[in-house]
mmCIF file of C-alpha atoms and ligand atoms in Angstrom:
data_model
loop_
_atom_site.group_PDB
_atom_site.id
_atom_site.type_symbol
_atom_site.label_atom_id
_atom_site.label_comp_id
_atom_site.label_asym_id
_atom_site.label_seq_id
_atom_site.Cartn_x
_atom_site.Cartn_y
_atom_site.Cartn_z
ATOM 1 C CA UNK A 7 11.445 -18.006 4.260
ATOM 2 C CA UNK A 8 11.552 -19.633 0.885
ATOM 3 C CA UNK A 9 11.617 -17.891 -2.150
ATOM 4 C CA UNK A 10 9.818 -18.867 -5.690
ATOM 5 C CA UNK A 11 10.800 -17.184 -8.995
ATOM 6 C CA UNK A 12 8.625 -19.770 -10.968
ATOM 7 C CA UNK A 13 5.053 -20.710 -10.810
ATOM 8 C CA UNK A 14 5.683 -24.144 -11.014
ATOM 9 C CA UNK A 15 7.771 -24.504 -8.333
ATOM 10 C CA UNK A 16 5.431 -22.555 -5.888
ATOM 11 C CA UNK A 17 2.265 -24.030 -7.555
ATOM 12 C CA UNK A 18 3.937 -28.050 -6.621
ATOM 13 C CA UNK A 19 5.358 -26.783 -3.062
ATOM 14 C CA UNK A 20 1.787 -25.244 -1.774
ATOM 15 C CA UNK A 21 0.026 -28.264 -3.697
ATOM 16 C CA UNK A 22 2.153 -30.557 -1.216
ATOM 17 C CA UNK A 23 0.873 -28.522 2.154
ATOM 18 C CA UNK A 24 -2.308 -30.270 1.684
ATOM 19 C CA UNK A 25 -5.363 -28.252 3.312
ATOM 20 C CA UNK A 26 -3.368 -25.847 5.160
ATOM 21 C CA UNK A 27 -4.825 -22.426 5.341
ATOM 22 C CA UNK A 28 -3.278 -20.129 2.822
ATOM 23 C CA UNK A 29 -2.847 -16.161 3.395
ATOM 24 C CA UNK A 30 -1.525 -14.226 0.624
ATOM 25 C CA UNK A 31 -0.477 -10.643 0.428
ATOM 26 C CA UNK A 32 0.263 -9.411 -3.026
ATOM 27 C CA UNK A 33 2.711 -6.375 -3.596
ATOM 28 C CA UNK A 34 4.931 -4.782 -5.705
ATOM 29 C CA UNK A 35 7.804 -4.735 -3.433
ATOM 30 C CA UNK A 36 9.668 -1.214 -1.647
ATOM 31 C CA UNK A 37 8.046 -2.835 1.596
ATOM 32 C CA UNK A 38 6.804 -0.790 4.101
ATOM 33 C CA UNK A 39 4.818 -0.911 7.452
ATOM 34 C CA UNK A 40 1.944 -0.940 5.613
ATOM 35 C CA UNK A 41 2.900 -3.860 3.708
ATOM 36 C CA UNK A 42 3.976 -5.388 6.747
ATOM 37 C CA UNK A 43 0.686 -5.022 8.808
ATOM 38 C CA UNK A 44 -1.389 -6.786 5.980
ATOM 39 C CA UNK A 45 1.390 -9.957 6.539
ATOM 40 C CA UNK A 46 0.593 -9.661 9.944
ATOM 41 C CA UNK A 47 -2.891 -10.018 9.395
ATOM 42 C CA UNK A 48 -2.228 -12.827 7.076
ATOM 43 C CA UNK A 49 0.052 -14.705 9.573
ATOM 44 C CA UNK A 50 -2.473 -14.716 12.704
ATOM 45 C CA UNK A 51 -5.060 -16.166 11.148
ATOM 46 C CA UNK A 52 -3.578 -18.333 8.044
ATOM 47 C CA UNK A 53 -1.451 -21.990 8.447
ATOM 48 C CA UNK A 54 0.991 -20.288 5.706
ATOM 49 C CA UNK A 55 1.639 -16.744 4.934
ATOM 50 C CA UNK A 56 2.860 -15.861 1.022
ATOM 51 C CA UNK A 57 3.950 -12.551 -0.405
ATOM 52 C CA UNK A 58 4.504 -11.711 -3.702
ATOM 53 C CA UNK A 59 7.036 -8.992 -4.951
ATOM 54 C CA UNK A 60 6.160 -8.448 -8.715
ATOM 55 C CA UNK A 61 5.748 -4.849 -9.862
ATOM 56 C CA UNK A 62 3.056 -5.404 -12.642
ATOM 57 C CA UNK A 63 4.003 -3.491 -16.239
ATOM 58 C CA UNK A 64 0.473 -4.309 -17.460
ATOM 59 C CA UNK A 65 -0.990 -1.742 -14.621
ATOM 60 C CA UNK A 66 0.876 1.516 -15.437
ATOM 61 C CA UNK A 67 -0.007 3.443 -18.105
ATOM 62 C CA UNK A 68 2.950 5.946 -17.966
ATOM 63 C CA UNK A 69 6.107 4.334 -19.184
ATOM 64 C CA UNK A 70 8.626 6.374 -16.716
ATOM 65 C CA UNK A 71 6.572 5.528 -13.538
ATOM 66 C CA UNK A 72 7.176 2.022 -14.480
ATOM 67 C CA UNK A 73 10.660 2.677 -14.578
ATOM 68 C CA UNK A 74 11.501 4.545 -11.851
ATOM 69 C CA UNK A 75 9.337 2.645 -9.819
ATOM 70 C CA UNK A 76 11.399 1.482 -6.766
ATOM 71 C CA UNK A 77 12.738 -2.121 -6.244
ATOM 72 C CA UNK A 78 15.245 -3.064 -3.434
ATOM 73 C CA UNK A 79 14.473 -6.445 -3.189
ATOM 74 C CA UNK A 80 17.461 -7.410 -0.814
ATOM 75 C CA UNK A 81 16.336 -5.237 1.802
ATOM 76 C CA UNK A 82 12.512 -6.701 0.951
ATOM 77 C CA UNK A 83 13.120 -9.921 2.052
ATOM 78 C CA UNK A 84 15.009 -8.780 5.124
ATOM 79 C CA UNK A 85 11.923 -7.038 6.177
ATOM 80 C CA UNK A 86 9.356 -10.091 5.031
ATOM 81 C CA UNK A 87 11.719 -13.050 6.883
ATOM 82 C CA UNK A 88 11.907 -10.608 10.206
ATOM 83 C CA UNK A 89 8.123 -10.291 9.752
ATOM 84 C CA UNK A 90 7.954 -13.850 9.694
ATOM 85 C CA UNK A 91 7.031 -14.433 6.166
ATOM 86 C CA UNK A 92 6.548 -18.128 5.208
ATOM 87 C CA UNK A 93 7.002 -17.413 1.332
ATOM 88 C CA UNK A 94 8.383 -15.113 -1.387
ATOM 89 C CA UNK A 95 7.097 -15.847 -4.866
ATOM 90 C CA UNK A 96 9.438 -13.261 -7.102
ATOM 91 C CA UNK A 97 8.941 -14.083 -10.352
ATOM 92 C CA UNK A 98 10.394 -12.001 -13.051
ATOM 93 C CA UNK A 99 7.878 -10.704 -16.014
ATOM 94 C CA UNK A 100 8.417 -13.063 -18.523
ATOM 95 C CA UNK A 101 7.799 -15.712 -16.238
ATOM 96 C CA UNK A 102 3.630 -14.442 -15.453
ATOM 97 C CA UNK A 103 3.383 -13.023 -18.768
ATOM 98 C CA UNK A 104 3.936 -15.116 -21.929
ATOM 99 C CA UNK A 105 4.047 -12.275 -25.190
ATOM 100 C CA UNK A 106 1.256 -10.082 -25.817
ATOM 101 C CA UNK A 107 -1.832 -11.832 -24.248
ATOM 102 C CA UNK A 108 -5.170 -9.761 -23.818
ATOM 103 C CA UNK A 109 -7.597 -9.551 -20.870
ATOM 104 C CA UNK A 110 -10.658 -7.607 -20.151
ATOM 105 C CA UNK A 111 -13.198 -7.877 -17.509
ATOM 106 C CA UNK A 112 -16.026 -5.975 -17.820
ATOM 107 C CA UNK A 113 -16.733 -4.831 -14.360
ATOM 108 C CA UNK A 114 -18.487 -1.501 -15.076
ATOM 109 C CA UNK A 115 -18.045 2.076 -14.126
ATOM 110 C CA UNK A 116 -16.006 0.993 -10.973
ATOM 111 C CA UNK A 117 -13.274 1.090 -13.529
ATOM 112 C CA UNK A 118 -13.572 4.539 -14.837
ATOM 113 C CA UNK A 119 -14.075 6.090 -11.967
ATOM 114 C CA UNK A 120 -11.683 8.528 -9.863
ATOM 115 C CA UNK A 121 -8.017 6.352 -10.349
ATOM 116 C CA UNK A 122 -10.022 5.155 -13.421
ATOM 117 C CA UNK A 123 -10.138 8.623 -15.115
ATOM 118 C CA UNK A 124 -6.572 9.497 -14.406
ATOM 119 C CA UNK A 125 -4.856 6.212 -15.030
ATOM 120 C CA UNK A 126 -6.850 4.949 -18.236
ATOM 121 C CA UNK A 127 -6.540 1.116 -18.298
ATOM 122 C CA UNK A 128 -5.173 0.727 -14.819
ATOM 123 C CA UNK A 129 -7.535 -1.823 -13.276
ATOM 124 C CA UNK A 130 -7.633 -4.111 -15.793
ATOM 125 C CA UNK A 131 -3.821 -4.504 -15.696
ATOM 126 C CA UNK A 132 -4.339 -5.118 -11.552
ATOM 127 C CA UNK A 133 -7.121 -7.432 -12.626
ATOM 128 C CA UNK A 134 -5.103 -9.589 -14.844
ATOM 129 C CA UNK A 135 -2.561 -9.899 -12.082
ATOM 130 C CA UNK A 136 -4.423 -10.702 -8.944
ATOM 131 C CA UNK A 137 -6.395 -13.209 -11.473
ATOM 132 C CA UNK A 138 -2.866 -15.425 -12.433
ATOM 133 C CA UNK A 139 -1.941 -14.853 -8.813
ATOM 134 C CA UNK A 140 -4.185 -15.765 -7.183
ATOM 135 C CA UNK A 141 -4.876 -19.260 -9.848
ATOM 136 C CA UNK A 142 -1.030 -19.500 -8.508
ATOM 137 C CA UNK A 143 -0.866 -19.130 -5.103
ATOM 138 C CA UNK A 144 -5.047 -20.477 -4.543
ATOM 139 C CA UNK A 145 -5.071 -18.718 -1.326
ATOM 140 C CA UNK A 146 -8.059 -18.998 1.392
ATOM 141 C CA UNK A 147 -7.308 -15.276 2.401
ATOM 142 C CA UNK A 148 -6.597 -12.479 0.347
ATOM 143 C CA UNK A 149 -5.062 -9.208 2.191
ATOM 144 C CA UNK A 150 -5.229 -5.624 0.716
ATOM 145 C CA UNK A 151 -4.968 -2.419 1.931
ATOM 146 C CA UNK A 152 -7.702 0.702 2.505
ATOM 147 C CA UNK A 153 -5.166 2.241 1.021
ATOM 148 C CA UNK A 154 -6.182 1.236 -2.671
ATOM 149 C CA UNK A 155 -9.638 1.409 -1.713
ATOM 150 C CA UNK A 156 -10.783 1.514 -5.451
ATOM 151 C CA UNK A 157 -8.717 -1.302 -6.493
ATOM 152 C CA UNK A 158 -10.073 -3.710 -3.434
ATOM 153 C CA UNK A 159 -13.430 -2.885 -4.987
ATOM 154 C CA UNK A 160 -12.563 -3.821 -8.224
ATOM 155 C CA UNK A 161 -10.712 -7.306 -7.227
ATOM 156 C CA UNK A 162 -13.957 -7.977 -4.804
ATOM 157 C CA UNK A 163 -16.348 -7.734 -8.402
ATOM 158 C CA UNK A 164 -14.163 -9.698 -10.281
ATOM 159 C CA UNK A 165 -13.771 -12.337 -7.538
ATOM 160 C CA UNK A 166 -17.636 -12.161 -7.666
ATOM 161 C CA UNK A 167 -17.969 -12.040 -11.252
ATOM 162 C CA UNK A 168 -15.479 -15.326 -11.891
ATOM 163 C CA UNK A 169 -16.849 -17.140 -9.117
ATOM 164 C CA UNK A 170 -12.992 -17.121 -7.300
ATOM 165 C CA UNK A 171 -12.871 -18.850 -4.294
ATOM 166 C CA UNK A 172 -11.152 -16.946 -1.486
ATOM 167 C CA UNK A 173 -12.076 -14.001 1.097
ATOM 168 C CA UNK A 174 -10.644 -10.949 0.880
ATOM 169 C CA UNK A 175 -9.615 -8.744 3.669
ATOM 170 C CA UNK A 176 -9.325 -5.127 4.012
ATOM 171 C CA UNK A 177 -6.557 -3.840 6.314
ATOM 172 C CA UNK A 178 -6.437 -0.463 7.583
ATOM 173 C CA UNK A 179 -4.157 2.297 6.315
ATOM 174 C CA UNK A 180 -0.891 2.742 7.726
ATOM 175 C CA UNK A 181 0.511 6.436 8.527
ATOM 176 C CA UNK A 182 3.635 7.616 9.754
ATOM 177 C CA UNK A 183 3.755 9.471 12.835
ATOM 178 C CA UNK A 184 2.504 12.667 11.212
ATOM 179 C CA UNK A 185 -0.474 11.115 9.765
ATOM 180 C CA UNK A 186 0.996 10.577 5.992
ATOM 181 C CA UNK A 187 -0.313 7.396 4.316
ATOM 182 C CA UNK A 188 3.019 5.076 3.980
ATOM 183 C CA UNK A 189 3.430 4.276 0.337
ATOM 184 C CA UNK A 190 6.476 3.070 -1.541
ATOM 185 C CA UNK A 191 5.691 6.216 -3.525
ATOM 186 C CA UNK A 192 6.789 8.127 -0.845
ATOM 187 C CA UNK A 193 10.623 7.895 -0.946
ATOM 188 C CA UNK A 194 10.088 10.127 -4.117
ATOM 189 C CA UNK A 195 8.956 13.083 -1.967
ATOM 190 C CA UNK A 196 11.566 15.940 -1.499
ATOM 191 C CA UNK A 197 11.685 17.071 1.968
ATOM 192 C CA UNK A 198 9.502 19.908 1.011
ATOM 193 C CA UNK A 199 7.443 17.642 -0.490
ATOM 194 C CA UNK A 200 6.847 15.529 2.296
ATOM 195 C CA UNK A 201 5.792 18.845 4.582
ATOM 196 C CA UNK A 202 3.115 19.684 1.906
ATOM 197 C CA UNK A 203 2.078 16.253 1.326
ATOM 198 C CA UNK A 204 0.254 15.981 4.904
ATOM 199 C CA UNK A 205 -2.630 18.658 3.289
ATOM 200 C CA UNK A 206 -4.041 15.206 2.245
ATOM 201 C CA UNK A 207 -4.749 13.263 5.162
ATOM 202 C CA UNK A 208 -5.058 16.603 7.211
ATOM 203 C CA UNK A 209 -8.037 17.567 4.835
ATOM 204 C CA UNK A 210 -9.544 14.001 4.860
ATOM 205 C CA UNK A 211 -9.913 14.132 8.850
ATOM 206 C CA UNK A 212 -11.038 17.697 7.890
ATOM 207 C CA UNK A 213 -13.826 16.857 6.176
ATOM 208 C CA UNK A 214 -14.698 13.894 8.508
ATOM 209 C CA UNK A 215 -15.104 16.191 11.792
ATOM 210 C CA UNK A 216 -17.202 18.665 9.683
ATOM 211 C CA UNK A 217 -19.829 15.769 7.851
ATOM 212 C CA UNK A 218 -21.956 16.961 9.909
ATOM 213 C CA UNK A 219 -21.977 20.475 9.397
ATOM 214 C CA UNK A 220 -21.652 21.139 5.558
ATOM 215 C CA UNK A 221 -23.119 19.349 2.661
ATOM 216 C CA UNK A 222 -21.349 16.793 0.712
ATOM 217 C CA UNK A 223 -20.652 19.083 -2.704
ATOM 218 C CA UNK A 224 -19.786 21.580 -0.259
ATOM 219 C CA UNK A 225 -17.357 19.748 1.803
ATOM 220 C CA UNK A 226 -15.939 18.416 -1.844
ATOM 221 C CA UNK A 227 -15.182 22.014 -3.426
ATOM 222 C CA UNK A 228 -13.769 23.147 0.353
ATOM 223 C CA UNK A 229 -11.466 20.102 0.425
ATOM 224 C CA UNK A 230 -10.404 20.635 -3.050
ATOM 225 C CA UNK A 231 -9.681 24.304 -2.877
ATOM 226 C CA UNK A 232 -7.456 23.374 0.360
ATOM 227 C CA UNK A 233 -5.359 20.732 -1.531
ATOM 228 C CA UNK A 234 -5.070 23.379 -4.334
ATOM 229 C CA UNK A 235 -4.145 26.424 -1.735
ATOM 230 C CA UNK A 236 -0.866 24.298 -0.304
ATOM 231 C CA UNK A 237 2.042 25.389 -2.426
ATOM 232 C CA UNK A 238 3.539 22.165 -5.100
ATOM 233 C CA UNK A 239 -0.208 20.337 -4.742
ATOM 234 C CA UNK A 240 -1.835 19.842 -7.377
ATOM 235 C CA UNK A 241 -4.977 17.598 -6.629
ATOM 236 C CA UNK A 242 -6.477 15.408 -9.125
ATOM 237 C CA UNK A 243 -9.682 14.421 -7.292
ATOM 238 C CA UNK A 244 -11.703 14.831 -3.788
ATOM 239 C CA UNK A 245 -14.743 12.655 -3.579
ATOM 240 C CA UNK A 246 -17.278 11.650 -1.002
ATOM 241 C CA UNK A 247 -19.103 8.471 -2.251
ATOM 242 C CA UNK A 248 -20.616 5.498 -1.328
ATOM 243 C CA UNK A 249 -18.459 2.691 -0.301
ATOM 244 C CA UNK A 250 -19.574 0.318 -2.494
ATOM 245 C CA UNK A 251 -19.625 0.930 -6.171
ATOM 246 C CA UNK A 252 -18.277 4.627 -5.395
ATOM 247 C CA UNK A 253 -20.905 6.563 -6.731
ATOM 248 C CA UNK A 254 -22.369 9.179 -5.614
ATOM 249 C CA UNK A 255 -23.402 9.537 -1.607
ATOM 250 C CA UNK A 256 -26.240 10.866 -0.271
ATOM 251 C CA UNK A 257 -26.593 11.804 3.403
ATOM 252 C CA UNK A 258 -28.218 8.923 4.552
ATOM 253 C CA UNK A 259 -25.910 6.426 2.445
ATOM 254 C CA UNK A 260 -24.933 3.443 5.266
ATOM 255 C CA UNK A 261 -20.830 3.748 3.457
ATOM 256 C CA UNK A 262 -19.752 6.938 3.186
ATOM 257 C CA UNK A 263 -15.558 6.941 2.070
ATOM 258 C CA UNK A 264 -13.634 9.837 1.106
ATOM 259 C CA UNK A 265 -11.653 9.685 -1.730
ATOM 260 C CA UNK A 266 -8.604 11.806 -3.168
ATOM 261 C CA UNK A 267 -5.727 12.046 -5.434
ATOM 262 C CA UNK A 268 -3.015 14.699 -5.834
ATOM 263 C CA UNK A 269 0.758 15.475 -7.306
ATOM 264 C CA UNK A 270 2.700 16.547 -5.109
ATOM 265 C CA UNK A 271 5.706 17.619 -6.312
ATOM 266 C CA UNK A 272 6.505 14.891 -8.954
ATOM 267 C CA UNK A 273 4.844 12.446 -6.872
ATOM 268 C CA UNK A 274 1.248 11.337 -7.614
ATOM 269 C CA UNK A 275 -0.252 10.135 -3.989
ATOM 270 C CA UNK A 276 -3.681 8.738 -2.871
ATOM 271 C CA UNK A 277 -5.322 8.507 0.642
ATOM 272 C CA UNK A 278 -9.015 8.067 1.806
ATOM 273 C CA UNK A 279 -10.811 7.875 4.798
ATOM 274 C CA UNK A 280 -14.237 5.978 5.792
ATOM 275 C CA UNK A 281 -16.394 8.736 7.290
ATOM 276 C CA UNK A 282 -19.022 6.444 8.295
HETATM 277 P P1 AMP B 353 1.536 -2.049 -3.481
HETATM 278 O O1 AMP B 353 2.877 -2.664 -3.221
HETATM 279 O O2 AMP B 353 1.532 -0.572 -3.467
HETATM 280 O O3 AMP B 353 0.849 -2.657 -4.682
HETATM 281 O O4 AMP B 353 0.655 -2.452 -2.222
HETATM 282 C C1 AMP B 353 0.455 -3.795 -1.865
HETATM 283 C C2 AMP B 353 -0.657 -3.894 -0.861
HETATM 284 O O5 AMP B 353 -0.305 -3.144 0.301
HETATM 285 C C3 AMP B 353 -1.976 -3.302 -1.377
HETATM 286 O O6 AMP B 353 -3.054 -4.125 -0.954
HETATM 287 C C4 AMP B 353 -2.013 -1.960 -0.725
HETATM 288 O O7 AMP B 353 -3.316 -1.450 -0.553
HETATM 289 C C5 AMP B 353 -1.364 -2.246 0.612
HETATM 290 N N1 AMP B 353 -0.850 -1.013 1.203
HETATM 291 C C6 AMP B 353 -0.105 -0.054 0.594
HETATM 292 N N2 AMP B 353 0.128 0.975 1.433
HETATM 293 C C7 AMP B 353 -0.507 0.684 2.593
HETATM 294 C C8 AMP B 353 -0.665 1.343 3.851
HETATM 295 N N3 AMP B 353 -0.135 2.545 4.076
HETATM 296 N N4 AMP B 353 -1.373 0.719 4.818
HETATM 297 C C9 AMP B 353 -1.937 -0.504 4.606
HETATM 298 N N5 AMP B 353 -1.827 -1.182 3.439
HETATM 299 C C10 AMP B 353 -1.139 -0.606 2.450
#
C-alpha cells in the first residue's frame, strides 16, 4: 500500500494512473469491520482502491470528543494493507485546511434534522471535507456506510447540488455478533455499557417486526420509552421517516428508515434500520 500525507503527491500519483477506475472510502481512522467491508466493496468493483484516515476538526462541535477521539494509525494500516488497500492518503490538518477558511452549503432542512439538532453545525464540517476530498482523490466511486445514514444523504445533495462527478454507494451496516452496530465509538463503552448498548439495535428490529401492527407515532413513543427504560441510556432521538429527505413517513411512503440516537454511558451512539 502506499501512503500520501500531501495532496500533491496523491493528486500527481492518481493523475499518472490514467483512466483507471477509482474507489474511495473516506474515514476517520480506528478501523473496523465496518470500515473494512466498504474497502471491500470498493476493491471488487474499482481498478484502485483509496482510503483516507483524517479525523475532521471542522465536524465536531464538542471540543473533548475531538480529542479523545481514537487514532491508532499503526494498527490502521495493518488492517487496510491485509485488506488489500491500494492507498492511504493521511494527511495531517494543516495540510487540508489552510487558516480559518469558511464554507456553507445550503442544502436545507436535511441539515437540521435528527444528528442536525444535536450536533449544531455538524454536516457542514462533513461537507467541507468530502468536498476537498473528493476534488483530491476525483474518485469514480464513493463508499459510505448505512451507518451514517443522514450524512450519505447530505453528501448525495451536495454532490447533486455542485454537479460532482462520482456515484456514491451505500454499504450495509456492520454488527458484531450480538447485533451492535461496529463503530470506532465503541471502544469507549464500559463493559456494562456495551450490555445496555444492544437496547438500540434490539428496539430497531423491534419496531421493524411490529410496522405492521402499530402506527408510526406509536411505534416512535414505544421505542423511545424502551431506550429510556434500559438503565445508563439516555436516547436522544427515535424516528421513522422517509428515506429520502427524512421527513416525516406516512404508511404508504415507498422508504421507510428508522432512525435513532442515544448516550450510553459517556458514549453517544447511532444505528438505523430500513424497514421497507
Ligand atoms: P467514520 O470513520 O466513522 O467516519 O466512518 C467512515 C465510513 O465508514 C462512513 O461512511 C461510515 O458510515 C462507515 N461505517 C462506519 N461504521 C460502519 C458499520 N458498522 N458498517 C458499515 N459502514 C460503517
Amino acid at each position: 500500500m502506499k501512503t500520501f500525507t500531501t495532496r500533491r503527491a496523491i493528486r500527481e500519483y492518481l493523475c499518472a494512473q490514467g483512466s483507471a477506475t477509482i474507489g474511495f472510502v473516506p474515514t476517520m481512522g480506528a478501523l473496523h469491520n465496518g470500515h473494512l467491508s466498504l474497502i471491500a466493496q470498493a476493491k471488487q468493483a474499482n481498478d484502485i482502491t483509496v482510503c483516507s484516515i483524517f479525523v475532521n476538526p471542522t465536524q465536531f462541535n464538542d471540543a473533548k470528543d475531538l480529542k479523545k477521539y481514537p487514532r491508532p494509525i499503526e494498527a490502521d494500516m495493518a488492517k487496510l494493507e491485509l485488506a488489500g488497500c491500494d492507498i492511504l492518503f493521511n494527511p495531517a490538518v494543516n495540510e487540508m485546511y489552510d487558516g480559518n477558511e469558511q464554507w456553507h452549503l445550503d442544502v436545507g432542512r436535511l441539515e437540521y434534522l435528527l444528528e442536525g439538532e444535536f450536533r449544531p453545525g455538524h454536516y457542514q464540517g462533513v461537507m467541507q471535507v468530502v468536498f476537498k476530498l473528493l476534488d483530491i482523490v476525483k474518485p469514480t466511486n464513493l463508499y459510505m456506510g448505512q451507518k451514517d445514514y443522514q450524512q450519505i444523504m447530505v453528501v448525495n445533495k451536495m454532490i447533486e447540488l455542485l454537479n460532482i462527478p462520482v456515484n456514491i454507494v451505500m454499504c450495509p451496516i456492520e454488527r458484531e455478533a450480538d447485533g451492535l452496530a461496529m463503530s470506532s465509538r465503541n471502544v469507549h463503552l464500559t463493559a456494562e455499557d456495551r450490555q445496555h448498548a444492544l437496547v438500540l439495535s434490539k428496539t430497531l428490529n423491534w419496531v421493524k417486526d411490529n410496522f405492521d401492527r402499530l402506527n408510526i407515532a406509536e411505534l416512535q413513543q414505544q421505542a423511545m420509552d424502551k431506550l429510556a427504560a434500559e438503565e445508563g441510556v439516555e436516547p436522544e432521538y427515535f424516528r421513522i421517516v422517509d428515506g429520502k429527505m427524512l421527513l416525516h413517513a406516512s404508511e404508504n411512503t415507498q422508504i421507510i428508515v428508522a432512525l435513532t440516537a442515544a448516550r450510553v454511558g459517556k458514549t453517544r451512539l447511532l444505528d438505523n434500520v430500513l424497514i421497507r
